[in-house]
């Protein structure tokens, strides 16, 4: 059985409920002849008269009245589903999901998010944090912040900030051990991250400054960069930092750089990454602009 003409069903339900062709026409935004024509099409489909005009108005057989009532219930269900879908679409339009490494989120992005919320209160920002860079390519994220060369297949990337590595420590700890040269690291406690690829940061930096043979008095190892930097802030030793992760701590003086020497991170710089699109959603454009402004204020941008 083919589907009845939808316009005819709408006309029948409206006329039965309003008991008026003219009011039904006004509600549906058409003319009275259009309502009559739609009813005739529906009658041809069912092969019977559905509504009879009488001196007292309209007359419907009981089964037609039941059919019209069921149509009313179905139309209300469709209307409710449409309204819910519209609300969901509107919310989705303003929802921005960002895939990001946990340490970058904790050490750089989250402390700045209040400024983004004040500038764009209509955007519902959601962070999906991970410790595995492979998770940043997940398709349920609108954008990701990744470390690399800026080349990801099928994606558009915008440079966000450079990523340099160098030692940091608390002012109190540096007063205790009196570092005057890199050689003095032999008397220090060095804090390292015991996870790939961060576990090579100290060796990479020492190689770059020509001090590969120097070993500290002791090592302290932590599971991630956040814990290592907190340990350095607490005065437990000297940690190897990544420039975005310590910009706030350096600005406040909680951490200082005992040496000006630094080197590039083997993983590359930070980029905002999203799928290529000729019509980028407004929420992504606004987030990208805000990120660039924050990075420029920190002096990270190249």
Short mmCIF file of N, CA, C and O in Angstrom, two decimals, residues 56-139:
data_model
loop_
_atom_site.label_atom_id
_atom_site.label_comp_id
_atom_site.label_asym_id
_atom_site.label_seq_id
_atom_site.Cartn_x
_atom_site.Cartn_y
_atom_site.Cartn_z
N UNK A 56 -25.43 22.51 9.13
CA UNK A 56 -24.93 22.78 10.48
C UNK A 56 -23.41 22.70 10.60
O UNK A 56 -22.87 22.73 11.70
N UNK A 57 -22.72 22.56 9.45
CA UNK A 57 -21.26 22.48 9.48
C UNK A 57 -20.75 21.27 8.74
O UNK A 57 -21.11 21.04 7.58
N UNK A 58 -19.92 20.47 9.42
CA UNK A 58 -19.33 19.29 8.81
C UNK A 58 -19.82 18.03 9.52
O UNK A 58 -20.10 18.03 10.73
N UNK A 59 -19.85 16.96 8.74
CA UNK A 59 -20.21 15.67 9.31
C UNK A 59 -19.18 14.63 8.88
O UNK A 59 -18.77 14.57 7.72
N UNK A 60 -18.73 13.84 9.84
CA UNK A 60 -17.78 12.76 9.57
C UNK A 60 -18.33 11.47 10.15
O UNK A 60 -18.93 11.47 11.24
N UNK A 61 -18.12 10.39 9.43
CA UNK A 61 -18.44 9.08 9.99
C UNK A 61 -17.52 8.82 11.19
O UNK A 61 -16.45 9.42 11.32
N UNK A 62 -17.97 7.92 12.06
CA UNK A 62 -17.21 7.66 13.28
C UNK A 62 -15.78 7.20 12.99
O UNK A 62 -14.82 7.60 13.67
N UNK A 63 -15.64 6.34 11.97
CA UNK A 63 -14.29 5.85 11.68
C UNK A 63 -13.39 6.96 11.15
O UNK A 63 -12.18 6.97 11.39
N UNK A 64 -13.96 7.93 10.43
CA UNK A 64 -13.17 9.07 9.94
C UNK A 64 -12.74 9.95 11.11
O UNK A 64 -11.61 10.44 11.17
N UNK A 65 -13.66 10.13 12.08
CA UNK A 65 -13.32 10.93 13.26
C UNK A 65 -12.18 10.28 14.05
O UNK A 65 -11.28 10.95 14.55
N UNK A 66 -12.25 8.95 14.18
CA UNK A 66 -11.17 8.23 14.88
C UNK A 66 -9.86 8.37 14.12
O UNK A 66 -8.79 8.59 14.71
N UNK A 67 -9.95 8.27 12.77
CA UNK A 67 -8.75 8.43 11.94
C UNK A 67 -8.15 9.82 12.11
O UNK A 67 -6.93 9.97 12.27
N UNK A 68 -8.99 10.86 12.14
CA UNK A 68 -8.50 12.23 12.30
C UNK A 68 -7.85 12.42 13.67
O UNK A 68 -6.83 13.11 13.80
N UNK A 69 -8.43 11.78 14.70
CA UNK A 69 -7.84 11.90 16.04
C UNK A 69 -6.46 11.23 16.09
O UNK A 69 -5.53 11.74 16.73
N UNK A 70 -6.34 10.09 15.41
CA UNK A 70 -5.04 9.42 15.38
C UNK A 70 -4.02 10.24 14.59
O UNK A 70 -2.84 10.28 14.93
N UNK A 71 -4.50 10.89 13.53
CA UNK A 71 -3.61 11.79 12.79
C UNK A 71 -3.12 12.92 13.69
O UNK A 71 -1.95 13.30 13.64
N UNK A 72 -4.02 13.44 14.52
CA UNK A 72 -3.66 14.54 15.42
C UNK A 72 -2.55 14.09 16.37
O UNK A 72 -1.57 14.80 16.60
N UNK A 73 -2.69 12.88 16.90
CA UNK A 73 -1.67 12.36 17.81
C UNK A 73 -0.34 12.17 17.09
O UNK A 73 0.74 12.50 17.61
N UNK A 74 -0.40 11.65 15.85
CA UNK A 74 0.84 11.43 15.08
C UNK A 74 1.51 12.76 14.75
O UNK A 74 2.74 12.89 14.82
N UNK A 75 0.70 13.77 14.38
CA UNK A 75 1.26 15.08 14.03
C UNK A 75 1.91 15.72 15.26
O UNK A 75 2.98 16.33 15.16
N UNK A 76 1.30 15.57 16.42
CA UNK A 76 1.90 16.12 17.64
C UNK A 76 3.22 15.43 17.95
O UNK A 76 4.18 16.06 18.40
N UNK A 77 3.25 14.12 17.70
CA UNK A 77 4.51 13.39 17.91
C UNK A 77 5.60 13.91 16.97
O UNK A 77 6.75 14.12 17.38
N UNK A 78 5.24 14.13 15.71
CA UNK A 78 6.19 14.67 14.73
C UNK A 78 6.63 16.07 15.13
O UNK A 78 7.82 16.41 15.05
N UNK A 79 5.67 16.89 15.59
CA UNK A 79 6.01 18.26 15.98
C UNK A 79 6.97 18.26 17.17
O UNK A 79 7.96 19.02 17.19
N UNK A 80 6.69 17.42 18.16
CA UNK A 80 7.56 17.35 19.33
C UNK A 80 8.96 16.86 18.95
O UNK A 80 9.98 17.40 19.41
N UNK A 81 9.01 15.83 18.09
CA UNK A 81 10.30 15.31 17.64
C UNK A 81 11.07 16.38 16.88
O UNK A 81 12.30 16.52 17.04
N UNK A 82 10.37 17.18 16.07
CA UNK A 82 11.03 18.23 15.30
C UNK A 82 11.57 19.32 16.21
O UNK A 82 12.68 19.82 16.02
N UNK A 83 10.77 19.70 17.24
CA UNK A 83 11.23 20.72 18.17
C UNK A 83 12.45 20.23 18.95
O UNK A 83 13.41 20.98 19.16
N UNK A 84 12.41 18.97 19.38
CA UNK A 84 13.56 18.42 20.11
C UNK A 84 14.80 18.37 19.23
O UNK A 84 15.92 18.66 19.67
N UNK A 85 14.59 17.99 17.97
CA UNK A 85 15.72 17.93 17.04
C UNK A 85 16.28 19.32 16.78
O UNK A 85 17.50 19.51 16.70
N UNK A 86 15.39 20.30 16.67
CA UNK A 86 15.84 21.67 16.45
C UNK A 86 16.65 22.17 17.65
O UNK A 86 17.68 22.82 17.49
N UNK A 87 16.17 21.85 18.85
CA UNK A 87 16.91 22.25 20.06
C UNK A 87 18.27 21.57 20.09
O UNK A 87 19.29 22.19 20.45
N UNK A 88 18.30 20.28 19.74
CA UNK A 88 19.57 19.55 19.72
C UNK A 88 20.52 20.14 18.69
O UNK A 88 21.73 20.31 18.95
N UNK A 89 19.99 20.47 17.51
CA UNK A 89 20.83 21.03 16.44
C UNK A 89 21.40 22.37 16.86
O UNK A 89 22.56 22.68 16.59
N UNK A 90 20.57 23.17 17.54
CA UNK A 90 21.04 24.47 17.99
C UNK A 90 22.13 24.31 19.04
O UNK A 90 23.14 25.02 19.03
N UNK A 91 21.93 23.35 19.95
CA UNK A 91 22.94 23.10 20.97
C UNK A 91 24.22 22.55 20.34
O UNK A 91 25.34 22.93 20.73
N UNK A 92 24.08 21.66 19.36
CA UNK A 92 25.24 21.08 18.69
C UNK A 92 26.02 22.16 17.95
O UNK A 92 27.25 22.11 17.88
N UNK A 93 25.31 23.14 17.40
CA UNK A 93 25.97 24.21 16.66
C UNK A 93 26.89 25.01 17.57
O UNK A 93 27.90 25.55 17.13
N UNK A 94 26.54 25.09 18.87
CA UNK A 94 27.34 25.86 19.81
C UNK A 94 28.22 25.00 20.70
O UNK A 94 28.84 25.49 21.63
N UNK A 95 28.27 23.69 20.42
CA UNK A 95 29.10 22.80 21.22
C UNK A 95 30.42 22.54 20.50
O UNK A 95 30.44 22.12 19.36
N UNK A 96 31.51 22.81 21.19
CA UNK A 96 32.85 22.64 20.61
C UNK A 96 33.61 21.61 21.43
O UNK A 96 33.86 21.82 22.61
N UNK A 97 33.99 20.50 20.80
CA UNK A 97 34.72 19.44 21.47
C UNK A 97 36.18 19.48 21.03
O UNK A 97 36.48 19.43 19.84
N UNK A 98 37.07 19.57 22.01
CA UNK A 98 38.51 19.71 21.76
C UNK A 98 39.24 18.50 22.31
O UNK A 98 39.14 18.19 23.50
N UNK A 99 39.97 17.80 21.46
CA UNK A 99 40.84 16.70 21.90
C UNK A 99 42.22 17.30 22.21
O UNK A 99 42.79 18.02 21.39
N UNK A 100 42.75 16.97 23.38
CA UNK A 100 43.96 17.66 23.83
C UNK A 100 44.72 16.78 24.81
O UNK A 100 44.13 15.97 25.54
N UNK A 101 46.03 16.89 24.81
CA UNK A 101 46.85 16.17 25.77
C UNK A 101 46.60 16.70 27.18
O UNK A 101 46.43 17.91 27.37
N UNK A 102 46.58 15.80 28.14
CA UNK A 102 46.22 16.18 29.51
C UNK A 102 47.12 17.27 30.07
O UNK A 102 46.63 18.24 30.68
N UNK A 103 48.41 17.14 29.88
CA UNK A 103 49.34 18.13 30.44
C UNK A 103 49.14 19.49 29.81
O UNK A 103 49.15 20.52 30.50
N UNK A 104 48.93 19.54 28.50
CA UNK A 104 48.69 20.83 27.85
C UNK A 104 47.41 21.46 28.38
O UNK A 104 47.34 22.68 28.60
N UNK A 105 46.38 20.64 28.58
CA UNK A 105 45.12 21.16 29.11
C UNK A 105 45.32 21.73 30.52
O UNK A 105 44.87 22.84 30.83
N UNK A 106 46.01 20.97 31.37
CA UNK A 106 46.18 21.39 32.76
C UNK A 106 47.12 22.58 32.91
O UNK A 106 46.86 23.49 33.69
N UNK A 107 48.20 22.56 32.15
CA UNK A 107 49.25 23.57 32.36
C UNK A 107 49.07 24.83 31.53
O UNK A 107 49.62 25.88 31.89
N UNK A 108 48.29 24.77 30.43
CA UNK A 108 48.17 25.97 29.60
C UNK A 108 46.72 26.36 29.32
O UNK A 108 46.33 27.50 29.54
N UNK A 109 45.91 25.43 28.82
CA UNK A 109 44.59 25.83 28.34
C UNK A 109 43.60 26.15 29.46
O UNK A 109 42.97 27.22 29.46
N UNK A 110 43.43 25.25 30.42
CA UNK A 110 42.42 25.44 31.45
C UNK A 110 42.60 26.75 32.23
O UNK A 110 41.61 27.44 32.49
N UNK A 111 43.83 27.15 32.60
CA UNK A 111 43.97 28.42 33.31
C UNK A 111 43.49 29.64 32.51
O UNK A 111 43.28 30.71 33.09
N UNK A 112 43.32 29.49 31.19
CA UNK A 112 42.91 30.61 30.35
C UNK A 112 41.45 30.54 29.92
O UNK A 112 40.94 31.48 29.30
N UNK A 113 40.77 29.44 30.21
CA UNK A 113 39.44 29.23 29.67
C UNK A 113 38.40 30.23 30.17
O UNK A 113 37.39 30.46 29.50
N UNK A 114 38.61 30.81 31.34
CA UNK A 114 37.64 31.79 31.82
C UNK A 114 37.56 32.98 30.88
O UNK A 114 36.48 33.55 30.68
N UNK A 115 38.67 33.33 30.26
CA UNK A 115 38.66 34.45 29.30
C UNK A 115 37.87 34.07 28.05
O UNK A 115 37.17 34.91 27.47
N UNK A 116 38.01 32.81 27.63
CA UNK A 116 37.23 32.37 26.46
C UNK A 116 35.75 32.36 26.79
O UNK A 116 34.92 32.76 25.96
N UNK A 117 35.38 31.90 27.98
CA UNK A 117 33.97 31.86 28.36
C UNK A 117 33.37 33.26 28.43
O UNK A 117 32.22 33.45 28.06
N UNK A 118 34.15 34.21 28.93
CA UNK A 118 33.63 35.58 28.98
C UNK A 118 33.44 36.16 27.58
O UNK A 118 32.48 36.89 27.33
N UNK A 119 34.36 35.82 26.68
CA UNK A 119 34.28 36.36 25.31
C UNK A 119 33.21 35.66 24.48
O UNK A 119 32.58 36.28 23.61
N UNK A 120 32.98 34.36 24.75
CA UNK A 120 32.03 33.57 23.94
C UNK A 120 31.17 32.70 24.86
O UNK A 120 31.28 31.47 24.84
N UNK A 121 30.28 33.30 25.62
CA UNK A 121 29.46 32.51 26.55
C UNK A 121 28.50 31.57 25.86
O UNK A 121 27.99 30.64 26.47
N UNK A 122 28.26 31.80 24.57
CA UNK A 122 27.31 30.94 23.85
C UNK A 122 27.92 29.60 23.45
O UNK A 122 27.19 28.67 23.08
N UNK A 123 29.24 29.45 23.53
CA UNK A 123 29.90 28.23 23.10
C UNK A 123 30.09 27.29 24.30
O UNK A 123 30.64 27.67 25.32
N UNK A 124 29.62 26.07 24.12
CA UNK A 124 29.76 25.02 25.14
C UNK A 124 31.03 24.24 24.81
O UNK A 124 31.04 23.37 23.94
N UNK A 125 32.11 24.57 25.53
CA UNK A 125 33.42 23.95 25.26
C UNK A 125 33.58 22.67 26.07
O UNK A 125 33.37 22.67 27.28
N UNK A 126 33.95 21.59 25.38
CA UNK A 126 34.15 20.30 26.03
C UNK A 126 35.54 19.78 25.71
O UNK A 126 35.92 19.71 24.53
N UNK A 127 36.29 19.41 26.74
CA UNK A 127 37.65 18.92 26.56
C UNK A 127 37.67 17.40 26.68
O UNK A 127 37.12 16.84 27.64
N UNK A 128 38.30 16.75 25.71
CA UNK A 128 38.56 15.31 25.78
C UNK A 128 40.06 15.15 25.95
O UNK A 128 40.83 15.29 24.99
N UNK A 129 40.50 14.91 27.18
CA UNK A 129 41.92 14.84 27.47
C UNK A 129 42.44 13.42 27.35
O UNK A 129 41.71 12.45 27.60
N UNK A 130 43.69 13.30 27.00
CA UNK A 130 44.32 12.00 26.83
C UNK A 130 45.82 12.13 27.07
O UNK A 130 46.38 13.23 26.94
N UNK A 131 46.46 11.04 27.40
CA UNK A 131 47.92 11.02 27.52
C UNK A 131 48.56 10.37 26.29
O UNK A 131 49.78 10.33 26.18
N UNK A 132 47.73 9.86 25.39
CA UNK A 132 48.21 9.18 24.19
C UNK A 132 47.98 10.07 22.96
O UNK A 132 46.82 10.33 22.61
N UNK A 133 49.03 10.55 22.30
CA UNK A 133 48.85 11.41 21.12
C UNK A 133 48.01 10.79 20.02
O UNK A 133 47.38 11.51 19.24
N UNK A 134 47.96 9.45 19.95
CA UNK A 134 47.16 8.81 18.91
C UNK A 134 45.66 9.09 19.08
O UNK A 134 44.90 9.08 18.11
N UNK A 135 45.24 9.35 20.31
CA UNK A 135 43.82 9.60 20.58
C UNK A 135 43.37 10.97 20.06
O UNK A 135 42.17 11.23 20.00
N UNK A 136 44.31 11.82 19.71
CA UNK A 136 43.94 13.17 19.28
C UNK A 136 43.30 13.18 17.90
O UNK A 136 42.71 14.19 17.50
N UNK A 137 43.39 12.08 17.17
CA UNK A 137 42.82 12.02 15.82
C UNK A 137 41.39 11.49 15.83
O UNK A 137 40.82 11.25 14.77
N UNK A 138 40.77 11.36 16.98
CA UNK A 138 39.42 10.80 17.05
C UNK A 138 38.42 11.69 16.32
O UNK A 138 38.49 12.92 16.37
N UNK A 139 37.46 11.08 15.67
CA UNK A 139 36.53 11.78 14.81
C UNK A 139 35.40 12.48 15.55
O UNK A 139 34.68 13.30 14.98
#
